Tab-separated table of C-alpha atoms in Angstrom:
chain	number	residue	atom	x	y	z
A	935	MET	CA	-50.746	51.940	10.117
A	936	LYS	CA	-47.415	53.650	9.991
A	937	PHE	CA	-44.741	54.633	7.442
A	938	ILE	CA	-42.102	57.231	6.709
A	939	ILE	CA	-41.987	58.533	3.112
A	940	SER	CA	-40.370	61.183	0.986
A	941	ARG	CA	-42.630	64.203	0.812
A	942	ASP	CA	-42.104	64.834	-2.965
A	943	GLN	CA	-43.116	61.293	-3.870
A	944	LEU	CA	-46.184	61.520	-1.721
A	945	ILE	CA	-47.187	64.839	-3.257
A	946	THR	CA	-46.900	63.439	-6.817
A	947	SER	CA	-49.094	60.516	-6.050
A	948	VAL	CA	-51.631	62.558	-4.109
A	949	GLN	CA	-51.906	65.034	-7.043
A	950	ASP	CA	-52.575	62.126	-9.430
A	951	VAL	CA	-55.381	60.525	-7.438
A	952	MET	CA	-56.916	63.950	-6.665
A	953	LYS	CA	-57.866	64.163	-10.336
A	954	ALA	CA	-60.545	61.541	-9.738
A	955	ILE	CA	-61.943	63.116	-6.628
A	956	SER	CA	-65.041	65.358	-6.858
A	957	SER	CA	-66.721	67.298	-4.088
A	958	ARG	CA	-70.019	66.791	-5.869
A	959	THR	CA	-70.155	63.044	-5.430
A	960	VAL	CA	-73.275	61.451	-3.836
A	961	ILE	CA	-71.212	59.005	-1.808
A	962	PRO	CA	-69.685	61.032	1.076
A	963	ILE	CA	-66.614	58.825	1.672
A	964	LEU	CA	-65.546	59.358	-1.986
A	965	THR	CA	-64.603	62.937	-1.122
A	966	GLY	CA	-61.627	61.373	0.653
A	967	ILE	CA	-58.318	59.742	-0.371
A	968	LYS	CA	-57.869	56.094	0.582
A	969	ILE	CA	-54.339	55.172	1.841
A	970	GLU	CA	-53.237	51.583	2.158
A	971	ALA	CA	-49.893	50.664	3.640
A	972	LYS	CA	-48.574	47.208	2.636
A	973	LYS	CA	-45.217	45.650	3.220
A	974	HIS	CA	-44.143	46.258	-0.371
A	975	GLY	CA	-45.417	49.820	-0.706
A	976	ILE	CA	-48.206	52.361	-0.340
A	977	ILE	CA	-51.387	52.517	-2.518
A	978	LEU	CA	-53.344	55.756	-2.816
A	979	THR	CA	-56.849	55.716	-4.298
A	980	GLY	CA	-59.312	58.432	-5.449
A	981	SER	CA	-62.612	57.894	-7.180
A	982	ASP	CA	-65.825	59.740	-8.177
A	983	SER	CA	-67.376	56.454	-9.395
A	984	ASP	CA	-66.964	57.578	-13.059
A	985	ILE	CA	-63.175	57.678	-12.860
A	986	SER	CA	-60.974	55.772	-10.328
A	987	ILE	CA	-57.259	56.299	-9.989
A	988	GLU	CA	-54.903	54.151	-8.035
A	989	SER	CA	-51.265	55.304	-7.504
A	990	TYR	CA	-48.720	52.854	-6.146
A	991	ILE	CA	-45.446	53.898	-4.475
A	992	PRO	CA	-43.141	50.863	-4.089
A	993	ALA	CA	-41.087	50.679	-0.812
A	994	GLU	CA	-37.958	50.002	-2.843
A	995	GLN	CA	-37.199	50.847	-6.461
A	996	ASP	CA	-33.987	50.506	-8.381
A	997	GLU	CA	-32.194	49.936	-5.054
A	998	ASN	CA	-33.547	53.199	-3.656
A	999	VAL	CA	-35.609	53.080	-0.558
A	1000	ASN	CA	-38.717	55.209	-0.908
A	1001	ILE	CA	-40.637	54.161	2.218
A	1002	GLU	CA	-39.343	52.993	5.587
A	1003	HIS	CA	-40.756	51.498	8.832
A	1004	ILE	CA	-43.919	50.237	7.166
A	1005	GLU	CA	-46.701	48.938	9.482
A	1006	GLU	CA	-49.627	47.681	7.477
A	1007	GLY	CA	-53.010	49.328	7.639
A	1008	SER	CA	-55.441	51.578	5.808
A	1009	ILE	CA	-57.449	54.774	6.361
A	1010	VAL	CA	-59.511	57.331	4.309
A	1011	LEU	CA	-58.621	61.012	4.718
A	1012	GLN	CA	-60.414	64.201	3.730
A	1013	ALA	CA	-59.006	65.147	0.334
A	1014	LYS	CA	-59.924	68.777	1.170
A	1015	TYR	CA	-57.091	69.067	3.684
A	1016	PHE	CA	-54.531	66.324	3.243
A	1017	PRO	CA	-52.938	67.445	-0.057
A	1018	ASP	CA	-52.334	71.023	1.176
A	1019	ILE	CA	-50.867	69.746	4.416
A	1020	VAL	CA	-48.459	67.509	2.584
A	1021	ARG	CA	-47.425	70.183	0.198
A	1022	LYS	CA	-46.550	72.647	2.949
A	1023	LEU	CA	-44.688	70.351	5.263
A	1024	PRO	CA	-41.247	71.739	6.299
A	1025	GLU	CA	-38.954	68.682	5.763
A	1026	LYS	CA	-38.203	66.232	2.985
A	1027	MET	CA	-39.415	63.251	4.975
A	1028	VAL	CA	-42.897	62.647	6.334
A	1029	GLU	CA	-43.951	60.286	9.050
A	1030	ILE	CA	-47.619	59.148	8.855
A	1031	GLU	CA	-49.246	57.079	11.595
A	1032	SER	CA	-52.806	56.116	12.527
A	1033	ASP	CA	-54.243	54.507	15.645
A	1034	GLU	CA	-57.217	52.129	16.057
A	1035	ASN	CA	-59.545	55.107	16.515
A	1036	LEU	CA	-58.828	56.301	13.005
A	1037	LYS	CA	-56.891	59.305	14.285
A	1038	LEU	CA	-54.007	60.152	11.885
A	1039	THR	CA	-50.829	61.951	12.785
A	1040	ILE	CA	-48.578	63.543	10.216
A	1041	ARG	CA	-45.121	64.654	11.399
A	1042	SER	CA	-42.427	66.489	9.465
A	1043	GLY	CA	-39.669	68.381	11.165
A	1044	LYS	CA	-41.271	70.305	14.055
A	1045	ALA	CA	-44.750	70.317	12.443
A	1046	GLU	CA	-47.394	67.911	13.588
A	1047	PHE	CA	-50.928	67.563	12.252
A	1048	ASN	CA	-53.710	65.397	13.673
A	1049	LEU	CA	-56.528	64.463	11.335
A	1050	ASN	CA	-59.687	62.430	11.816
A	1051	GLY	CA	-59.886	59.601	9.317
A	1052	GLN	CA	-62.599	57.257	8.159
A	1053	ASP	CA	-62.727	53.494	8.025
A	1054	ALA	CA	-61.215	52.218	4.761
A	1055	GLU	CA	-63.619	49.246	4.956
A	1056	GLU	CA	-66.442	51.585	4.081
A	1057	TYR	CA	-64.690	52.770	0.883
A	1058	PRO	CA	-66.428	51.210	-2.142
A	1059	GLN	CA	-64.520	48.321	-3.716
A	1060	LEU	CA	-63.294	49.368	-7.117
A	1061	PRO	CA	-64.595	47.108	-9.859
A	1062	THR	CA	-61.918	44.675	-10.871
A	1063	LEU	CA	-61.591	44.236	-14.623
A	1064	GLN	CA	-61.819	40.609	-15.458
A	1065	THR	CA	-60.745	40.593	-19.129
A	1066	ASP	CA	-58.220	38.964	-21.415
A	1067	GLU	CA	-58.918	41.735	-23.817
A	1068	SER	CA	-55.880	43.932	-23.366
A	1069	PHE	CA	-53.193	45.385	-25.581
A	1070	GLU	CA	-50.176	47.681	-25.124
A	1071	MET	CA	-48.943	50.853	-26.657
A	1072	PRO	CA	-46.250	53.465	-25.836
A	1073	THR	CA	-47.482	55.998	-23.298
A	1074	ASP	CA	-46.357	59.072	-25.286
A	1075	LEU	CA	-48.220	57.745	-28.388
A	1076	LEU	CA	-51.465	57.354	-26.392
A	1077	LYS	CA	-51.028	60.978	-25.145
A	1078	SER	CA	-50.598	62.351	-28.700
A	1079	LEU	CA	-53.581	60.239	-29.964
A	1080	THR	CA	-55.696	61.806	-27.201
A	1081	LYS	CA	-54.433	65.317	-27.720
A	1082	GLN	CA	-55.166	65.163	-31.490
A	1083	THR	CA	-58.785	64.158	-30.970
A	1084	VAL	CA	-60.260	64.882	-27.519
A	1085	PHE	CA	-60.694	68.621	-28.120
A	1086	ALA	CA	-63.369	67.881	-30.694
A	1087	VAL	CA	-65.799	66.098	-28.266
A	1088	SER	CA	-69.119	67.797	-27.599
A	1089	THR	CA	-69.537	69.825	-24.432
A	1090	MET	CA	-73.324	69.590	-24.674
A	1091	GLU	CA	-75.098	66.942	-22.703
A	1092	THR	CA	-77.937	66.867	-25.262
A	1093	ARG	CA	-76.214	63.985	-27.052
A	1094	PRO	CA	-74.153	62.397	-24.253
A	1095	ILE	CA	-72.461	59.877	-26.590
A	1096	LEU	CA	-70.732	62.752	-28.478
A	1097	THR	CA	-69.031	63.880	-25.202
A	1098	GLY	CA	-66.751	60.874	-25.561
A	1099	VAL	CA	-63.953	59.703	-27.874
A	1100	HIS	CA	-64.806	56.625	-30.022
A	1101	MET	CA	-62.151	53.887	-29.905
A	1102	LYS	CA	-61.993	51.157	-32.480
A	1103	LEU	CA	-59.363	48.379	-32.744
A	1104	ASN	CA	-59.486	46.317	-35.886
A	1105	ALA	CA	-56.781	44.352	-37.754
A	1106	ASN	CA	-54.084	45.769	-35.421
A	1107	THR	CA	-55.098	49.353	-36.145
A	1108	LEU	CA	-56.360	51.550	-33.369
A	1109	THR	CA	-58.586	54.514	-34.340
A	1110	PHE	CA	-59.596	57.445	-32.112
A	1111	THR	CA	-62.552	59.604	-33.336
A	1112	ALA	CA	-64.221	62.634	-31.725
A	1113	THR	CA	-66.987	64.856	-33.130
A	1114	ASP	CA	-69.411	67.476	-31.824
A	1115	SER	CA	-71.285	67.341	-35.111
A	1116	HIS	CA	-69.731	70.593	-36.370
A	1117	ARG	CA	-66.152	69.164	-36.621
A	1118	LEU	CA	-64.458	65.864	-36.368
A	1119	ALA	CA	-60.949	64.796	-35.369
A	1120	SER	CA	-59.556	61.328	-35.965
A	1121	ARG	CA	-56.230	59.516	-36.009
A	1122	GLU	CA	-55.208	55.944	-36.446
A	1123	ILE	CA	-52.073	54.104	-35.474
A	1124	PRO	CA	-50.783	50.539	-35.864
A	1125	VAL	CA	-50.796	48.440	-32.686
A	1126	ASN	CA	-48.401	45.567	-31.912
A	1127	GLU	CA	-49.630	42.095	-32.698
A	1128	THR	CA	-52.820	41.577	-30.714
A	1129	ASN	CA	-55.884	39.484	-31.272
A	1130	VAL	CA	-58.057	42.006	-29.424
A	1131	GLU	CA	-60.783	43.704	-31.506
A	1132	PHE	CA	-63.561	46.097	-30.491
A	1133	SER	CA	-65.575	48.673	-32.298
A	1134	ASN	CA	-68.023	50.518	-30.140
A	1135	ILE	CA	-66.023	51.750	-27.154
A	1136	VAL	CA	-66.716	55.370	-26.210
A	1137	VAL	CA	-64.504	56.841	-23.420
A	1138	PRO	CA	-65.695	60.106	-21.797
A	1139	GLY	CA	-63.606	63.025	-23.078
A	1140	LYS	CA	-63.205	64.186	-19.515
A	1141	SER	CA	-61.568	60.887	-18.524
A	1142	LEU	CA	-59.004	61.009	-21.314
A	1143	THR	CA	-58.176	64.648	-20.529
A	1144	GLU	CA	-57.486	63.770	-16.904
A	1145	LEU	CA	-55.475	60.666	-17.910
A	1146	ASN	CA	-53.319	62.846	-20.184
A	1147	LYS	CA	-52.432	65.113	-17.283
A	1148	ILE	CA	-51.112	62.236	-15.258
A	1149	LEU	CA	-49.240	60.177	-17.863
A	1150	GLY	CA	-45.644	60.983	-18.384
A	1151	ASP	CA	-44.064	61.659	-21.785
A	1152	THR	CA	-42.316	58.320	-21.903
A	1153	PRO	CA	-42.085	55.501	-24.445
A	1154	GLU	CA	-42.828	52.976	-21.575
A	1155	PRO	CA	-45.882	50.887	-22.374
A	1156	VAL	CA	-49.348	51.509	-21.060
A	1157	GLU	CA	-51.633	48.461	-20.962
A	1158	ILE	CA	-55.293	49.079	-22.015
A	1159	SER	CA	-57.961	46.627	-21.030
A	1160	VAL	CA	-61.636	46.932	-22.097
A	1161	THR	CA	-64.811	45.340	-20.830
A	1162	ASN	CA	-68.338	46.276	-21.905
A	1163	ASN	CA	-68.693	49.104	-19.390
A	1164	GLN	CA	-65.153	49.981	-18.116
A	1165	ILE	CA	-61.761	50.723	-19.536
A	1166	LEU	CA	-58.503	50.385	-17.598
A	1167	PHE	CA	-55.222	52.107	-18.388
A	1168	ARG	CA	-52.330	50.585	-16.456
A	1169	THR	CA	-48.718	51.657	-16.229
A	1170	LYS	CA	-45.984	50.513	-13.908
A	1171	HIS	CA	-47.315	52.409	-10.899
A	1172	LEU	CA	-50.702	53.691	-11.915
A	1173	LYS	CA	-54.151	52.284	-12.642
A	1174	PHE	CA	-56.668	54.598	-14.173
A	1175	MET	CA	-60.169	53.200	-14.663
A	1176	SER	CA	-63.066	54.997	-16.359
A	1177	ARG	CA	-66.628	53.991	-17.083
A	1178	LEU	CA	-67.605	53.904	-20.792
A	1179	LEU	CA	-70.513	55.861	-22.287
A	1180	ASP	CA	-73.683	53.895	-23.182
A	1181	GLY	CA	-75.125	54.024	-26.614
A	1182	ASN	CA	-74.096	53.688	-30.269
A	1183	TYR	CA	-71.602	56.167	-31.672
A	1184	PRO	CA	-72.747	57.596	-34.977
A	1185	GLU	CA	-71.176	56.259	-38.187
A	1186	THR	CA	-68.737	59.056	-39.009
A	1187	SER	CA	-66.981	57.594	-42.053
A	1188	ARG	CA	-69.736	58.770	-44.442
A	1189	LEU	CA	-69.142	62.397	-43.379
A	1190	ILE	CA	-65.666	62.312	-44.909
A	1191	PRO	CA	-65.732	63.378	-48.602
A	1192	ASP	CA	-63.910	61.068	-50.936
A	1193	GLN	CA	-63.082	63.660	-53.608
A	1194	SER	CA	-62.090	67.300	-53.508
A	1195	LYS	CA	-62.467	70.341	-55.775
A	1196	THR	CA	-59.837	72.621	-54.364
A	1197	VAL	CA	-56.616	71.521	-52.641
A	1198	LEU	CA	-54.243	73.823	-50.772
A	1199	HIS	CA	-50.745	72.971	-49.424
A	1200	VAL	CA	-49.750	75.481	-46.744
A	1201	LYS	CA	-47.348	75.991	-43.862
A	1202	THR	CA	-49.238	75.049	-40.658
A	1203	LYS	CA	-47.831	77.776	-38.409
A	1204	GLU	CA	-48.307	80.530	-40.994
A	1205	LEU	CA	-51.955	79.719	-41.567
A	1206	LEU	CA	-52.509	79.286	-37.873
A	1207	ASN	CA	-51.052	82.660	-36.967
A	1208	THR	CA	-52.986	84.423	-39.791
A	1209	ILE	CA	-56.322	82.918	-38.678
A	1210	ASP	CA	-55.470	83.784	-35.085
A	1211	ARG	CA	-55.012	87.417	-36.027
A	1212	ALA	CA	-58.127	87.457	-38.142
A	1213	SER	CA	-60.125	86.078	-35.232
A	1214	LEU	CA	-59.172	89.048	-33.014
A	1215	LEU	CA	-62.020	91.071	-34.391
A	1216	ALA	CA	-64.429	88.198	-34.554
A	1217	LYS	CA	-64.477	87.629	-30.808
A	1218	GLU	CA	-67.950	89.115	-30.307
A	1219	GLU	CA	-69.492	86.912	-32.963
A	1220	ARG	CA	-70.941	83.636	-31.641
A	1221	ASN	CA	-68.560	81.420	-33.575
A	1222	ASN	CA	-65.716	83.711	-34.503
A	1223	VAL	CA	-66.227	83.353	-38.276
A	1224	VAL	CA	-63.372	84.043	-40.701
A	1225	LYS	CA	-63.470	83.834	-44.459
A	1226	LEU	CA	-60.919	82.201	-46.783
A	1227	THR	CA	-60.783	83.284	-50.426
A	1228	THR	CA	-58.427	81.940	-53.030
A	1229	GLU	CA	-56.902	84.628	-55.214
A	1230	GLY	CA	-54.900	82.607	-57.735
A	1231	ASP	CA	-51.114	82.589	-58.107
A	1232	HIS	CA	-50.554	80.930	-54.688
A	1233	LEU	CA	-52.363	83.597	-52.794
A	1234	VAL	CA	-55.164	83.126	-50.289
A	1235	GLU	CA	-56.906	85.978	-48.436
A	1236	ILE	CA	-58.133	85.504	-44.891
A	1237	THR	CA	-60.645	88.149	-43.772
A	1238	SER	CA	-62.997	88.777	-40.953
A	1239	ASN	CA	-65.454	91.557	-40.144
A	1240	SER	CA	-67.468	92.452	-37.192
A	1241	PRO	CA	-69.944	95.265	-38.018
A	1242	GLU	CA	-69.435	96.996	-34.628
A	1243	VAL	CA	-65.713	96.596	-34.395
A	1244	GLY	CA	-64.099	96.717	-37.881
A	1245	THR	CA	-62.501	94.491	-40.530
A	1246	VAL	CA	-59.213	92.645	-40.939
A	1247	ALA	CA	-57.687	91.152	-44.122
A	1248	GLU	CA	-54.416	89.408	-44.637
A	1249	GLU	CA	-52.893	87.612	-47.575
A	1250	ILE	CA	-50.921	84.410	-47.194
A	1251	THR	CA	-48.778	82.587	-49.773
A	1252	VAL	CA	-49.549	78.882	-50.071
A	1253	GLN	CA	-47.097	76.312	-51.391
A	1254	SER	CA	-49.520	75.011	-54.020
A	1255	MET	CA	-53.107	75.374	-55.026
A	1256	GLU	CA	-55.032	72.991	-57.306
A	1257	GLY	CA	-58.602	73.073	-58.570
A	1258	GLU	CA	-61.416	75.588	-58.462
A	1259	GLU	CA	-61.483	79.110	-57.003
A	1260	LEU	CA	-63.130	79.139	-53.596
A	1261	LYS	CA	-64.768	81.346	-50.999
A	1262	ILE	CA	-65.562	79.676	-47.688
A	1263	SER	CA	-66.368	80.802	-44.138
A	1264	PHE	CA	-65.661	78.802	-41.016
A	1265	SER	CA	-65.186	79.127	-37.271
A	1266	SER	CA	-61.775	80.379	-36.507
A	1267	LYS	CA	-61.718	78.562	-33.178
A	1268	TYR	CA	-62.353	75.162	-34.847
A	1269	MET	CA	-59.661	75.899	-37.478
A	1270	ILE	CA	-57.160	76.915	-34.802
A	1271	ASP	CA	-57.850	73.830	-32.713
A	1272	ALA	CA	-57.517	71.545	-35.767
A	1273	LEU	CA	-54.193	73.157	-36.892
A	1274	LYS	CA	-52.715	72.912	-33.400
A	1275	ALA	CA	-53.655	69.295	-33.167
A	1276	ILE	CA	-51.653	68.416	-36.307
A	1277	GLU	CA	-48.049	68.317	-35.146
A	1278	TYR	CA	-46.568	68.755	-38.553
A	1279	ASP	CA	-45.130	71.742	-40.360
A	1280	ASP	CA	-47.105	71.381	-43.572
A	1281	VAL	CA	-50.748	70.651	-44.094
A	1282	LYS	CA	-52.973	69.789	-47.013
A	1283	ILE	CA	-56.524	71.212	-46.978
A	1284	GLU	CA	-59.094	69.618	-49.246
A	1285	PHE	CA	-62.340	71.463	-50.051
A	1286	THR	CA	-65.352	70.194	-51.871
A	1287	GLY	CA	-67.169	73.459	-52.256
A	1288	ALA	CA	-68.257	76.398	-50.091
A	1289	MET	CA	-70.995	74.517	-48.188
A	1290	ARG	CA	-69.409	71.119	-47.809
A	1291	PRO	CA	-67.182	69.900	-44.961
A	1292	PHE	CA	-63.439	70.325	-45.623
A	1293	ILE	CA	-60.562	68.153	-44.469
A	1294	ILE	CA	-57.166	69.049	-43.078
A	1295	ARG	CA	-54.354	66.483	-42.918
A	1296	PRO	CA	-50.621	66.515	-42.593
A	1297	ALA	CA	-49.011	66.893	-46.011
A	1298	ASN	CA	-47.011	63.657	-45.400
A	1299	GLU	CA	-50.246	61.577	-45.314
A	1300	ASP	CA	-49.877	60.577	-41.707
A	1301	PRO	CA	-53.421	59.310	-40.831
A	1302	ILE	CA	-54.460	62.269	-38.784
A	1303	LEU	CA	-57.635	63.861	-40.087
A	1304	GLN	CA	-59.455	66.986	-39.051
A	1305	LEU	CA	-62.816	67.787	-40.637
A	1306	ILE	CA	-64.721	71.091	-40.177
A	1307	LEU	CA	-68.214	72.116	-41.386
A	1308	PRO	CA	-68.254	75.571	-42.908
A	1309	VAL	CA	-70.523	78.385	-41.716
A	1310	ARG	CA	-73.194	79.986	-43.820
A	1311	THR	CA	-72.626	83.730	-44.158
A	1312	TYR	CA	-75.152	85.734	-46.157
């Protein structure tokens, strides 16, 4: 195997596939990066058997030559060393060559590294997704869907199904939902004409977080294919495959109250900053509780006290307030996460009493929904 490639392009691809490689894997060869040289380009692969990432660098693209002097072949290299070597090479171009004894030479400028490789034949075959069930959406939209929901997945392995994001595609509407049973985040978006439908797909939150780091902020399409135990996200030069979680996701729609007793319209940033300040003293408490009290005449007071530390109180003017007076306590962390996820200037918060879950949505009725369970404070 032999090829000459631009160092920057190689670094980008290596960093992408590294996101799937774990030192804790039970299959030793999976601690390495697989490199395949083909006439039309180079394919890099990383996998920990839960997530697999394939990054493709075409030999030529838009009349630019990325890779020269390709001699076909393949090898697996230790992911522990290869990325750092490539990153620190002195010149813009890198020559990579391996012999029949799986010895790899990396040359750049006057630097030369020799690494021992492993046989690519021993690298597990990635499962190929045989499915007609695929649909497309803009990459940047997928990223914002993920960002607005994935933070609410559970980090506790006690109910593994809650560590994932539930995906549902029905009547050309795609819904993402995440909950850790104390809060819930969901958003739905229309999808272009597709006859694909599914209802119980749960993608590990960790997979979506890693995918979001790799995807660019571009309107270019990403193709999503689903089988009963795998999901594949495919862009022009990237394949990202993740296993799905087993089990049935809980029915979350009944958690969402259909009427409200108190409704506030408020500036997102102002409320966010106020709660952030109030939480400064609540750090020691287990769930950083702050209290919201309506005071009539468009005023709301946000307070927090920590017996050992002290107290904080701040008033905030809301744009409008309808319904009953209210005193409610909640986790400041959950509230801050929810407000950050709503990328709009104004929010509408609907309460149905001090001990019932409340809902935060954008004031413009965009179907983003954040639900938080209050905290009992006696």
